[in-house]
C-alpha cells in the first residue's frame, strides 16, 4: 500500500511538471508575450520597444531557464540598467539588490506577481479558492445526497414507473450544460419576463454575504449537471446489486423490501458511486468556470478566465497547478478509497 | 401591423385542452408514483388462475397514458394545423415556425416511414425502432440534422442571420418587421436580439455551425483513439504505459484552461494548431491503410487498389485541411475553425483511447483471438478485424454520447467567445451575447439554449436506446 501511494505520488509529480511546462510553453510563445508587453506597457509600442520591454523584464531568456527560475531551481535573473540600478526577478521594487534572495520560485514559496490584479499570486489564489470552496461545499451538499437518492430510488425496482421517470430526469440533467440551465434558471426565477423574482441573477454579493436568494441559483446550476451522471451510475450499481444472490436469499427469508434496500443493498451499491463522485471533481471545475462567469461570482474560475484572457503568465501557472493538483489528488483518493470500501480488491 | 400571437386562431380552441392535459398529466404522474408503493391485490380464482383487480395506482396509470396522448395530439395539432391554416396572422408564431420547417417535417416523416417499413432488414439501426426512447432520440437528432442541412441551403431561415434591421432591437417574438419591403418575410418570428438580428434565423443557422464540426471532430477523435488504443491494449507493456501516461496527461488538463491556451488568435499565428492537425489528422489515414492492408495483403491486386485510393484521397484531404496546401485548391479550412477542430479532437481522443484500451484488454483473452493467433494471423488483422468488430456495441453508444459532449464543448467555446468570429450565429456565442440582458429580454438567449439542450438530449436518448437494443442480442 505504501509503495503504491509512493508510486502514484511520483507519477503525480511527473504529470504536474509536464503540465506546468506545457502551460509555461504556451504562455511564453512570442505572440502571447507581445500581447502581454502591449497590455502592460503601451498599446502603440513598436516592435523594437516590445523587444526591449520583454528583455528588461527577463522574458527573452531561453524557455528552460525561465521555467527553472519559476520552479526555483535556477537563480532568478538580474539585470544592470544603464544608470547602474539592478533589477531582477527576485528583487521587488524598493528592495536593496544585495538583500534579495538568489532563488525565488515555487519551491521557495514565491508564486510571483499577477500582472492583471497587481498583487501577489499566492494571496489572490488563496482568497479566490476560499470563495470557490464555499461554492463547491454547497454544491456537494446539494448534489451528492440528491443524486444518491435519485439513483437508489430508480435502481431499487428496475423498469418500474419510478425508475423510468427518474432515469428520464437524470438523462435530461446530463444533457443540459451549465450555460444552458443557468440561462433558463435566470429567465424563470430572476427576470422580469416571468415576474417571479425569487432569486438574484448575479452572485457577486454572495462573496461577502451568501444568502439563499443570491447563492442558490449558481449552486443549483452546477449540481444539476453533475447530478444526472452520479444518479445514473448509482442506479446502474443498485440494479446490479438488487439482482445478486444474497438479496434473493434475503427475500426468500422473508425480509421486508424496505430492510433489504436499506440494510443489505445500499452499502454495496454505494461503492461504485464513491469513485464517480471523486472523479466528478475535475468536471465540476469546468462547471465552476462557466457558472462563475455567468453569475459573476469572483472565485477561482472567474480568476482563471481573467488570467487566461490577459495572458497573466504566473497567475495562469498557479491556476493550472491548483487545477492539476485537484484532478490528481481526487484520482488518488478515489483509488485508495475504493480499496478500503471494497475489501475484494487488493493493490499489490 | 399587429404582432403575432403564439398560437394564432388555433389558440382559443387548443390552448385550454393543452393546459388541462398538462395539469392532469402532472397530477396523475405524481399520484401514480405515490400509489405505486401500495401493492395491488391478487385473487386466486377457483380454476387456479390468478386475477388482479385494478387498484388506484392502475387507474392513475391509465390517466397518465391518456393525458399524455392528448398532449401529443394537441402538439401535433398545433404543428400540422399551423401549416394548414392560411395566412400568417392566423397561423401564429408556432404555426409560422412549423410552416417554415416544412422541408424538415417531410424529410423526417420519409425517414421514419422508410425505416419502420424495412426495420427487420436494417440491423442495429432497424432495432432502434423497437425502443420508444431510441425513436424519440433519433427523431430529435434527425430533426436537427435536417434543419442544419436545410439551413446550409438557405431554406428555412427567414432573414439573413447577420443582417441588422433598425428598429428591431430586442423586440419580443412575433414582432412585425420594421420597414419591411415586398419579398421580405414580414415578421421576426422569435424576436430580435440586442443587435437587431433575427433570433429564429440565427438559431437555425447555428444548427449548421454545430453540424459542420461536431460529427467530424468525433469521428477523428475515434480514429485517433482506436488507432492508439488497439495496440496499447493488445500489446500492453511499455507502449501501453507510455500511451496511458500521455492520455492521463491530457485528461488531467482542465478542458477550459486548455481551450483558453490553445484557441486564441495568437496561437493560430504561431502555427501550433497546424502542427497538431498535421499529427492528429495522420491517424485516420494510418487507420484506413492498415485496415485494408491487414485484410487484403494476401490479394495484392485488390490491396493495391484500396490502399492507393485511400492514400490519394486521404492525403489530398490531409493536405487541404491540415496544411491548407490543397494542390487543386478546393479543400481548405480557415485558421480559426481548424484550431477549434483540433482542440476538440485533442480533448476527446484520450477518453476514446481509454475506452478502446479497456475493451481490448477484455476481448484479447477470448478464444477466438487465441484461435486467430494460432492460425498465424497478423497482429493488426486480429486487432482490426477480430477485436474491433466485437467491440462495436459500446463504441457506437459512446459515439452518440460523445457527439453530444462535443456539441456541449463547442457551445462552451462559443460561450467564452473562443475561436469564433464575433458575428457567428453558433449557439454558444449567441447564448453569451444574450446573457447580459437576460433579466429583461430573455428570448435571444433562450432560443439557442433550448436548441442546444434538445440536440444533446436527443443524442443521449439515442445512445440509451442503442444501448438497450444492443444488449438484447
Short mmCIF file of C-alpha atoms in Angstrom, two decimals, chain A residues 11 14-15 18-19 22-23 25-27 29-32 35 156-157 161-162 164-165 171-172 174-177 179-180 182-184 186-187 190-193 225 232 283 285-286 289-290 293-294 304-305 308-309 316 319-320 323-324 327-328 331, chain B residues 32-33 36-37 61 133 245 248-258 260-262 264 266-267 269-270 272 354 401 405 407-412 415-416 428 431 435 438-440 442 445-446 448-450 452-453 456-457 460-461 464 467-468:
data_model
loop_
_atom_site.label_atom_id
_atom_site.label_comp_id
_atom_site.label_asym_id
_atom_site.label_seq_id
_atom_site.Cartn_x
_atom_site.Cartn_y
_atom_site.Cartn_z
CA UNK A 11 3.55 9.82 -11.32
CA UNK A 14 5.80 13.98 -13.14
CA UNK A 15 2.37 14.82 -14.54
CA UNK A 18 4.80 18.11 -17.63
CA UNK A 19 1.56 20.03 -17.47
CA UNK A 22 3.16 22.84 -21.35
CA UNK A 23 1.29 25.80 -19.86
CA UNK A 25 5.49 26.90 -23.11
CA UNK A 26 2.11 28.02 -24.45
CA UNK A 27 2.00 31.24 -22.44
CA UNK A 29 5.09 31.88 -27.13
CA UNK A 30 6.22 35.09 -28.74
CA UNK A 31 2.79 36.40 -29.89
CA UNK A 32 1.50 35.92 -26.34
CA UNK A 35 0.33 40.85 -26.27
CA UNK A 156 -34.43 -0.27 -6.41
CA UNK A 157 -37.04 -1.66 -8.82
CA UNK A 161 -42.54 3.77 -13.38
CA UNK A 162 -40.47 5.49 -10.72
CA UNK A 164 -38.48 5.44 -15.82
CA UNK A 165 -39.34 8.93 -14.60
CA UNK A 171 -30.67 11.91 -18.74
CA UNK A 172 -32.22 15.36 -19.15
CA UNK A 174 -26.77 15.37 -18.03
CA UNK A 175 -27.89 16.77 -21.40
CA UNK A 176 -28.16 20.31 -20.06
CA UNK A 177 -24.79 22.05 -19.80
CA UNK A 179 -24.59 27.63 -19.57
CA UNK A 180 -27.98 26.40 -20.77
CA UNK A 182 -28.13 28.75 -15.88
CA UNK A 183 -29.74 30.84 -18.60
CA UNK A 184 -33.05 29.01 -18.19
CA UNK A 186 -32.23 33.08 -14.57
CA UNK A 187 -35.04 33.56 -17.09
CA UNK A 190 -34.78 36.03 -11.74
CA UNK A 191 -36.09 38.00 -14.71
CA UNK A 192 -38.97 40.34 -15.26
CA UNK A 193 -40.15 38.12 -18.12
CA UNK A 225 -25.26 18.87 -14.46
CA UNK A 232 -27.14 7.08 -13.43
CA UNK A 283 -15.70 18.10 -14.20
CA UNK A 285 -14.03 22.57 -12.13
CA UNK A 286 -15.31 23.22 -15.65
CA UNK A 289 -15.56 28.34 -14.51
CA UNK A 290 -18.76 28.65 -16.54
CA UNK A 293 -18.58 33.73 -15.30
CA UNK A 294 -22.32 33.51 -15.84
CA UNK A 304 -8.77 31.63 -14.36
CA UNK A 305 -10.77 33.32 -17.12
CA UNK A 308 -6.14 33.40 -19.43
CA UNK A 309 -7.71 36.21 -21.39
CA UNK A 316 -2.26 31.19 -15.02
CA UNK A 319 -4.24 28.25 -11.55
CA UNK A 320 -3.14 25.28 -13.60
CA UNK A 323 -6.36 22.51 -11.14
CA UNK A 324 -3.92 19.69 -11.86
CA UNK A 327 -7.53 16.34 -10.53
CA UNK A 328 -4.65 14.12 -9.45
CA UNK A 331 -7.87 10.32 -8.60
CA UNK B 32 -49.09 7.16 -9.72
CA UNK B 33 -45.60 7.30 -8.23
CA UNK B 36 -47.11 2.53 -6.76
CA UNK B 37 -45.89 1.83 -3.23
CA UNK B 61 -51.51 4.95 -14.87
CA UNK B 133 -36.79 6.10 -26.19
CA UNK B 245 0.58 8.30 -19.34
CA UNK B 248 -3.84 10.79 -18.48
CA UNK B 249 -1.73 13.88 -19.02
CA UNK B 250 -4.26 15.35 -21.43
CA UNK B 251 -7.16 14.25 -19.24
CA UNK B 252 -5.65 15.93 -16.19
CA UNK B 253 -5.79 19.26 -18.01
CA UNK B 254 -8.90 21.25 -17.16
CA UNK B 255 -10.70 21.50 -20.51
CA UNK B 256 -11.39 25.19 -20.25
CA UNK B 257 -7.78 26.06 -19.45
CA UNK B 258 -6.67 24.05 -22.47
CA UNK B 260 -8.08 29.24 -23.33
CA UNK B 261 -4.45 28.40 -24.07
CA UNK B 262 -4.99 26.80 -27.48
CA UNK B 264 -6.56 32.10 -29.34
CA UNK B 266 -2.04 34.38 -31.00
CA UNK B 267 -1.64 30.60 -31.03
CA UNK B 269 -0.23 32.85 -35.54
CA UNK B 270 2.48 30.55 -34.19
CA UNK B 272 0.89 25.23 -33.42
CA UNK B 354 -9.09 4.65 -22.62
CA UNK B 401 -22.82 10.38 -26.33
CA UNK B 405 -20.43 16.11 -25.44
CA UNK B 407 -21.70 19.85 -29.00
CA UNK B 408 -21.51 20.98 -25.38
CA UNK B 409 -17.78 21.69 -25.80
CA UNK B 410 -18.41 23.75 -28.93
CA UNK B 411 -21.08 25.65 -27.02
CA UNK B 412 -18.58 26.24 -24.21
CA UNK B 415 -19.81 30.92 -24.66
CA UNK B 416 -16.31 32.18 -23.88
CA UNK B 428 -22.74 29.14 -27.60
CA UNK B 431 -26.18 32.49 -25.53
CA UNK B 435 -26.95 36.63 -21.21
CA UNK B 438 -31.18 38.09 -19.59
CA UNK B 439 -33.15 39.71 -16.80
CA UNK B 440 -35.03 41.98 -19.24
CA UNK B 442 -34.60 36.52 -22.19
CA UNK B 445 -30.53 33.58 -25.21
CA UNK B 446 -33.38 31.19 -24.59
CA UNK B 448 -30.32 28.75 -28.78
CA UNK B 449 -30.20 27.38 -25.22
CA UNK B 450 -33.26 25.23 -25.80
CA UNK B 452 -28.64 23.04 -27.83
CA UNK B 453 -30.31 21.24 -24.95
CA UNK B 456 -27.82 16.91 -26.72
CA UNK B 457 -30.86 15.35 -25.07
CA UNK B 460 -28.37 10.95 -25.09
CA UNK B 461 -31.74 9.31 -25.63
CA UNK B 464 -29.71 4.99 -24.39
CA UNK B 467 -27.52 0.54 -25.57
CA UNK B 468 -30.80 -1.11 -24.66
#
